[in-house]
Amino acid sequence: MLAGDAVLLAVLELFFLPLRLDGYVLPRLGDLPFLVSVLLAVVTTPWLVTRAAALVSRRLAGVPLAAWLLTLLVLGAGGPGGDVVLLVDWRTLALLGAGALPAAVALGNSLARKPTRPPAS
């Protein structure tokens, strides 16, 4: 379920990555990029990894991160209908860094913890 959430979030983040404050969809504010997808990735990918570590074995905690990255690469590079969805600028790097780095840190934290053992009877 968490891997499916990661796939859906990656799709949303990819499609909202080109948003700009240019007056067409959002208000006009100097034609600045609107990085809502980067902010969403910073919050959600580490949370998905942390929840996966709490619900399943620590080895499987990286599955949401892998699903998120795979979705970004497959859908972003190939795109639906052969379109290239990933932008060739700094916003793509910001999305990858904002999603992958905090999630990798959360995964490392979950793998570094000692396993909790039930008390001996």
Coordinates of C-alpha atoms in Angstrom, one line a residue, residues 38-48 98 102:
V38 CA 9.5 19.6 -4.3
L39 CA 7.9 20.5 -0.9
L40 CA 5.6 17.5 -1.2
A41 CA 8.5 15.2 -1.9
V42 CA 10.5 16.5 1.1
V43 CA 7.6 15.7 3.4
T44 CA 6.1 12.5 2.0
T45 CA 9.0 10.3 0.9
P46 CA 10.7 10.1 4.3
W47 CA 7.4 9.7 6.0
L48 CA 6.6 6.7 3.7
A98 CA 14.3 16.7 -2.0
P102 CA 15.6 12.7 3.2

